[in-house]
Amino acid sequence: MRVAARLIEGDPHRLGDYRLAGRLGAGRRGVVYEAYDSGGRRVAVKVPHGDPELWRPLAGEVAAVRAAAPSCTAKVIDADCVGARPYVVSEYVAGPSLRGAGRILAGPDLLHLAAALATALTALHEAGVVHRDLTPDNVLLGPDGPRVVGFGPLSPTETTLTWPRLAMNAPAYTAPEAFTGREPGAAADVFAWGAVVFYAATGRDAFEGTSLGTVMHRVLSVDPDLDPIPQPLRALVADSLAKDPERRPGARDLLRALVSADATVRLKAPCLAPDCLTHASPTAACLPAACLVPSGGDIPGWAAETFTAEAPLTTGTVLGGRVCLADALLAARVPLTLDFLLAAGDAMAARLRTPYDDPGLGAVAEDAYVTLDPADRPFASAMFLRLADGRGGPRGAGEAEERIAEAFGPLVVRAGDLARLADPALPYAWPRLAGWIEADRDARARTARDRLYWLGLTVLLTLALVAALVAALGTGGRPV
């Protein structure tokens, strides 16, 4: 099924190298569109609200977002903050939002979601970026794990308005300090992390109310009942929802605690890895991994002999397929580099997969094409070339093109004897149509060159004939 809504009056059809196909959503910050680049890649294009002139000073913040590690976030691919219509392009995530999925998570799924959010915030915060709008609507449950979206530079209106006014659309996920006039920073994202995890576990907001005032009061004064959230996640959520931002853990601390908890659980299972190095000596047989769980947080003896606390562990030196070793080191209290933690968080997030029926325009069109009767397929290229050029159809092949238009369903809008492409991005999104257009363009170019050649030859022959006649007339009509 297609998830994007149709473009409406006033929506652009093209921005830079991107053809817009439909609306994915709209909010206080702007509109997000489904789009395709010239290579047919499906992307999400965010067009912010506000005066474009006010966006130009924010190019640096967009650059910071692009520089952030893409761990558990939708990677920012391109951006234009200086054009007449600013936009930000990110990878497309095929999946519902956490709120839209209507799904309550428990057990490992809840832990993996919490890790995905902590991984995304860690990557952003380490790049100096504050999300500012982490809510269940900005968490997409993709087929390869959750992805955080909606981050990015402040909109122009946010640079002039107070934070409480900005929070009216998501007050239950706004940190208390924002309501008391303090500038919210990374700690506000951590507060939102706790509120989103609560929502994932319960299906309701942590600070519910029938009015903005009621929600603000609860955010400022009430601690939600966290009993539905299992330990050790419950303690982390409680810390993240602290009213005082100074008492909240950092996103990296959350990630460290989550991957350690996950590794400890998995270490209690028998070790089956053939290349496992979690044994007492290089010649010893692989011990049951349960024997390697750190006691009291100490580094296991076999690990202490290999690594020292003064040398942080990197992904390259530990992962390499040695799953049990990586888990044991995550569970132990040893210093770990940022890339190691992000890799561990990505691995946890990837275990929460959400299959979703969200094919792109190209896939829908190709599926329709392969269902055509082979006898009708030769007519499809001519028909779609006319539609791509803006010329009406179906016509010419009569019943064949009627059947083709019927097979392509909502991709072709028909009105009487005329038709048009429902999505102007289809020539970008459907490789087969792009190939037809390219071949037609080449054929037209060859035809134009051939016409020019014969025209030139005709002109030369005509000039030669005229010259011969003039010469003949100059000699009295007698041959020279």
PDB file of N, CA and C in Angstrom, residues 368-369 372-388 391-409 411-421 430 433 436:
ATOM      1  N   ALA A 368       2.753  -3.520 -11.853  1.00  0.00           N
ATOM      2  CA  ALA A 368       1.643  -3.390 -12.799  1.00  0.00           C
ATOM      3  C   ALA A 368       2.096  -3.771 -14.213  1.00  0.00           C
ATOM      4  N   TYR A 369       3.310  -3.403 -14.567  1.00  0.00           N
ATOM      5  CA  TYR A 369       3.806  -3.684 -15.919  1.00  0.00           C
ATOM      6  C   TYR A 369       3.927  -5.184 -16.172  1.00  0.00           C
ATOM      7  N   LEU A 372       0.857  -7.055 -17.291  1.00  0.00           N
ATOM      8  CA  LEU A 372       0.262  -6.786 -18.601  1.00  0.00           C
ATOM      9  C   LEU A 372       0.371  -8.006 -19.504  1.00  0.00           C
ATOM     10  N   ASP A 373      -0.593  -8.128 -20.378  1.00  0.00           N
ATOM     11  CA  ASP A 373      -0.510  -9.136 -21.430  1.00  0.00           C
ATOM     12  C   ASP A 373       0.704  -8.802 -22.307  1.00  0.00           C
ATOM     13  N   PRO A 374       1.565  -9.771 -22.606  1.00  0.00           N
ATOM     14  CA  PRO A 374       2.737  -9.485 -23.443  1.00  0.00           C
ATOM     15  C   PRO A 374       2.394  -8.750 -24.735  1.00  0.00           C
ATOM     16  N   ALA A 375       1.211  -8.990 -25.260  1.00  0.00           N
ATOM     17  CA  ALA A 375       0.813  -8.310 -26.497  1.00  0.00           C
ATOM     18  C   ALA A 375       0.585  -6.823 -26.280  1.00  0.00           C
ATOM     19  N   ASP A 376       0.280  -6.416 -25.041  1.00  0.00           N
ATOM     20  CA  ASP A 376       0.010  -5.003 -24.746  1.00  0.00           C
ATOM     21  C   ASP A 376       1.270  -4.225 -24.368  1.00  0.00           C
ATOM     22  N   ARG A 377       2.316  -4.932 -23.981  1.00  0.00           N
ATOM     23  CA  ARG A 377       3.502  -4.238 -23.477  1.00  0.00           C
ATOM     24  C   ARG A 377       4.150  -3.294 -24.486  1.00  0.00           C
ATOM     25  N   PRO A 378       4.208  -3.657 -25.791  1.00  0.00           N
ATOM     26  CA  PRO A 378       4.810  -2.709 -26.741  1.00  0.00           C
ATOM     27  C   PRO A 378       4.107  -1.356 -26.787  1.00  0.00           C
ATOM     28  N   PHE A 379       2.810  -1.329 -26.452  1.00  0.00           N
ATOM     29  CA  PHE A 379       2.074  -0.072 -26.470  1.00  0.00           C
ATOM     30  C   PHE A 379       2.320   0.764 -25.209  1.00  0.00           C
ATOM     31  N   ALA A 380       2.816   0.111 -24.139  1.00  0.00           N
ATOM     32  CA  ALA A 380       2.990   0.811 -22.861  1.00  0.00           C
ATOM     33  C   ALA A 380       4.029   1.913 -22.977  1.00  0.00           C
ATOM     34  N   SER A 381       5.128   1.645 -23.669  1.00  0.00           N
ATOM     35  CA  SER A 381       6.184   2.661 -23.750  1.00  0.00           C
ATOM     36  C   SER A 381       5.686   3.915 -24.457  1.00  0.00           C
ATOM     37  N   ALA A 382       4.987   3.741 -25.565  1.00  0.00           N
ATOM     38  CA  ALA A 382       4.478   4.901 -26.300  1.00  0.00           C
ATOM     39  C   ALA A 382       3.485   5.690 -25.445  1.00  0.00           C
ATOM     40  N   MET A 383       2.633   4.961 -24.728  1.00  0.00           N
ATOM     41  CA  MET A 383       1.642   5.632 -23.899  1.00  0.00           C
ATOM     42  C   MET A 383       2.295   6.426 -22.784  1.00  0.00           C
ATOM     43  N   PHE A 384       3.251   5.804 -22.067  1.00  0.00           N
ATOM     44  CA  PHE A 384       3.858   6.504 -20.938  1.00  0.00           C
ATOM     45  C   PHE A 384       4.804   7.616 -21.386  1.00  0.00           C
ATOM     46  N   LEU A 385       5.381   7.497 -22.575  1.00  0.00           N
ATOM     47  CA  LEU A 385       6.190   8.606 -23.093  1.00  0.00           C
ATOM     48  C   LEU A 385       5.307   9.823 -23.351  1.00  0.00           C
ATOM     49  N   ARG A 386       4.102   9.593 -23.871  1.00  0.00           N
ATOM     50  CA  ARG A 386       3.180  10.707 -24.067  1.00  0.00           C
ATOM     51  C   ARG A 386       2.782  11.325 -22.740  1.00  0.00           C
ATOM     52  N   LEU A 387       2.482  10.448 -21.763  1.00  0.00           N
ATOM     53  CA  LEU A 387       2.060  10.979 -20.463  1.00  0.00           C
ATOM     54  C   LEU A 387       3.196  11.734 -19.775  1.00  0.00           C
ATOM     55  N   ALA A 388       4.427  11.229 -19.896  1.00  0.00           N
ATOM     56  CA  ALA A 388       5.569  11.899 -19.280  1.00  0.00           C
ATOM     57  C   ALA A 388       5.833  13.253 -19.925  1.00  0.00           C
ATOM     58  N   ARG A 391       1.468  14.998 -22.743  1.00  0.00           N
ATOM     59  CA  ARG A 391       0.466  14.837 -23.781  1.00  0.00           C
ATOM     60  C   ARG A 391      -0.609  13.852 -23.324  1.00  0.00           C
ATOM     61  N   GLY A 392      -1.827  14.102 -23.686  1.00  0.00           N
ATOM     62  CA  GLY A 392      -2.930  13.282 -23.185  1.00  0.00           C
ATOM     63  C   GLY A 392      -2.943  11.880 -23.735  1.00  0.00           C
ATOM     64  N   GLY A 393      -3.619  11.008 -23.099  1.00  0.00           N
ATOM     65  CA  GLY A 393      -3.795   9.615 -23.514  1.00  0.00           C
ATOM     66  C   GLY A 393      -4.865   9.046 -22.604  1.00  0.00           C
ATOM     67  N   PRO A 394      -5.298   7.816 -22.744  1.00  0.00           N
ATOM     68  CA  PRO A 394      -4.841   6.896 -23.792  1.00  0.00           C
ATOM     69  C   PRO A 394      -5.538   7.149 -25.127  1.00  0.00           C
ATOM     70  N   ARG A 395      -4.765   7.015 -26.177  1.00  0.00           N
ATOM     71  CA  ARG A 395      -5.322   7.101 -27.521  1.00  0.00           C
ATOM     72  C   ARG A 395      -4.331   6.445 -28.470  1.00  0.00           C
ATOM     73  N   GLY A 396      -4.699   6.239 -29.669  1.00  0.00           N
ATOM     74  CA  GLY A 396      -3.788   5.669 -30.649  1.00  0.00           C
ATOM     75  C   GLY A 396      -3.952   4.163 -30.730  1.00  0.00           C
ATOM     76  N   ALA A 397      -3.716   3.479 -29.637  1.00  0.00           N
ATOM     77  CA  ALA A 397      -3.816   2.023 -29.658  1.00  0.00           C
ATOM     78  C   ALA A 397      -5.173   1.545 -29.168  1.00  0.00           C
ATOM     79  N   GLY A 398      -6.044   2.492 -28.826  1.00  0.00           N
ATOM     80  CA  GLY A 398      -7.401   2.135 -28.459  1.00  0.00           C
ATOM     81  C   GLY A 398      -7.506   1.225 -27.256  1.00  0.00           C
ATOM     82  N   GLU A 399      -8.053   0.041 -27.465  1.00  0.00           N
ATOM     83  CA  GLU A 399      -8.340  -0.862 -26.364  1.00  0.00           C
ATOM     84  C   GLU A 399      -7.091  -1.273 -25.603  1.00  0.00           C
ATOM     85  N   ALA A 400      -5.974  -1.419 -26.280  1.00  0.00           N
ATOM     86  CA  ALA A 400      -4.734  -1.821 -25.602  1.00  0.00           C
ATOM     87  C   ALA A 400      -4.342  -0.796 -24.546  1.00  0.00           C
ATOM     88  N   GLU A 401      -4.386   0.482 -24.902  1.00  0.00           N
ATOM     89  CA  GLU A 401      -3.993   1.506 -23.935  1.00  0.00           C
ATOM     90  C   GLU A 401      -5.038   1.654 -22.841  1.00  0.00           C
ATOM     91  N   GLU A 402      -6.275   1.370 -23.141  1.00  0.00           N
ATOM     92  CA  GLU A 402      -7.292   1.370 -22.092  1.00  0.00           C
ATOM     93  C   GLU A 402      -6.970   0.289 -21.059  1.00  0.00           C
ATOM     94  N   ARG A 403      -6.574  -0.872 -21.549  1.00  0.00           N
ATOM     95  CA  ARG A 403      -6.213  -1.956 -20.629  1.00  0.00           C
ATOM     96  C   ARG A 403      -4.965  -1.594 -19.827  1.00  0.00           C
ATOM     97  N   ILE A 404      -4.021  -0.932 -20.456  1.00  0.00           N
ATOM     98  CA  ILE A 404      -2.797  -0.521 -19.757  1.00  0.00           C
ATOM     99  C   ILE A 404      -3.133   0.481 -18.656  1.00  0.00           C
ATOM    100  N   ALA A 405      -3.936   1.471 -18.971  1.00  0.00           N
ATOM    101  CA  ALA A 405      -4.326   2.462 -17.966  1.00  0.00           C
ATOM    102  C   ALA A 405      -5.068   1.812 -16.812  1.00  0.00           C
ATOM    103  N   GLU A 406      -5.898   0.832 -17.139  1.00  0.00           N
ATOM    104  CA  GLU A 406      -6.635   0.121 -16.092  1.00  0.00           C
ATOM    105  C   GLU A 406      -5.679  -0.660 -15.195  1.00  0.00           C
ATOM    106  N   ALA A 407      -4.661  -1.291 -15.778  1.00  0.00           N
ATOM    107  CA  ALA A 407      -3.715  -2.087 -15.001  1.00  0.00           C
ATOM    108  C   ALA A 407      -2.884  -1.220 -14.052  1.00  0.00           C
ATOM    109  N   PHE A 408      -2.590   0.004 -14.464  1.00  0.00           N
ATOM    110  CA  PHE A 408      -1.758   0.868 -13.629  1.00  0.00           C
ATOM    111  C   PHE A 408      -2.569   1.621 -12.583  1.00  0.00           C
ATOM    112  N   GLY A 409      -3.868   1.452 -12.597  1.00  0.00           N
ATOM    113  CA  GLY A 409      -4.732   1.942 -11.530  1.00  0.00           C
ATOM    114  C   GLY A 409      -4.474   3.382 -11.132  1.00  0.00           C
ATOM    115  N   LEU A 411      -1.910   5.094 -10.567  1.00  0.00           N
ATOM    116  CA  LEU A 411      -0.760   5.806 -11.115  1.00  0.00           C
ATOM    117  C   LEU A 411      -1.117   6.610 -12.357  1.00  0.00           C
ATOM    118  N   VAL A 412      -2.257   6.299 -12.955  1.00  0.00           N
ATOM    119  CA  VAL A 412      -2.730   7.021 -14.134  1.00  0.00           C
ATOM    120  C   VAL A 412      -4.113   7.582 -13.839  1.00  0.00           C
ATOM    121  N   VAL A 413      -4.250   8.886 -13.922  1.00  0.00           N
ATOM    122  CA  VAL A 413      -5.530   9.548 -13.683  1.00  0.00           C
ATOM    123  C   VAL A 413      -6.214   9.742 -15.033  1.00  0.00           C
ATOM    124  N   ARG A 414      -7.418   9.198 -15.161  1.00  0.00           N
ATOM    125  CA  ARG A 414      -8.147   9.289 -16.420  1.00  0.00           C
ATOM    126  C   ARG A 414      -9.366  10.184 -16.276  1.00  0.00           C
ATOM    127  N   ALA A 415      -9.612  10.943 -17.331  1.00  0.00           N
ATOM    128  CA  ALA A 415     -10.808  11.784 -17.399  1.00  0.00           C
ATOM    129  C   ALA A 415     -11.331  11.718 -18.827  1.00  0.00           C
ATOM    130  N   GLY A 416     -12.338  10.913 -19.024  1.00  0.00           N
ATOM    131  CA  GLY A 416     -12.847  10.710 -20.377  1.00  0.00           C
ATOM    132  C   GLY A 416     -11.823  10.011 -21.243  1.00  0.00           C
ATOM    133  N   ASP A 417     -11.505  10.621 -22.376  1.00  0.00           N
ATOM    134  CA  ASP A 417     -10.532  10.035 -23.301  1.00  0.00           C
ATOM    135  C   ASP A 417      -9.111  10.479 -23.005  1.00  0.00           C
ATOM    136  N   LEU A 418      -8.931  11.301 -21.998  1.00  0.00           N
ATOM    137  CA  LEU A 418      -7.599  11.819 -21.676  1.00  0.00           C
ATOM    138  C   LEU A 418      -7.083  11.185 -20.394  1.00  0.00           C
ATOM    139  N   ALA A 419      -5.760  11.227 -20.242  1.00  0.00           N
ATOM    140  CA  ALA A 419      -5.136  10.675 -19.039  1.00  0.00           C
ATOM    141  C   ALA A 419      -3.875  11.475 -18.724  1.00  0.00           C
ATOM    142  N   ARG A 420      -3.419  11.347 -17.478  1.00  0.00           N
ATOM    143  CA  ARG A 420      -2.166  11.991 -17.066  1.00  0.00           C
ATOM    144  C   ARG A 420      -1.544  11.159 -15.948  1.00  0.00           C
ATOM    145  N   LEU A 421      -0.257  11.368 -15.720  1.00  0.00           N
ATOM    146  CA  LEU A 421       0.412  10.693 -14.621  1.00  0.00           C
ATOM    147  C   LEU A 421      -0.068  11.278 -13.302  1.00  0.00           C
ATOM    148  N   TRP A 430      10.545   5.140 -11.578  1.00  0.00           N
ATOM    149  CA  TRP A 430      10.395   3.871 -12.296  1.00  0.00           C
ATOM    150  C   TRP A 430      11.526   3.719 -13.299  1.00  0.00           C
ATOM    151  N   LEU A 433      10.596   3.278 -17.050  1.00  0.00           N
ATOM    152  CA  LEU A 433      10.139   4.493 -17.728  1.00  0.00           C
ATOM    153  C   LEU A 433      11.314   5.432 -17.984  1.00  0.00           C
ATOM    154  N   TRP A 436      12.958   4.216 -21.036  1.00  0.00           N
ATOM    155  CA  TRP A 436      12.203   4.579 -22.238  1.00  0.00           C
ATOM    156  C   TRP A 436      12.450   6.047 -22.614  1.00  0.00           C
TER     157      TRP A 436
END
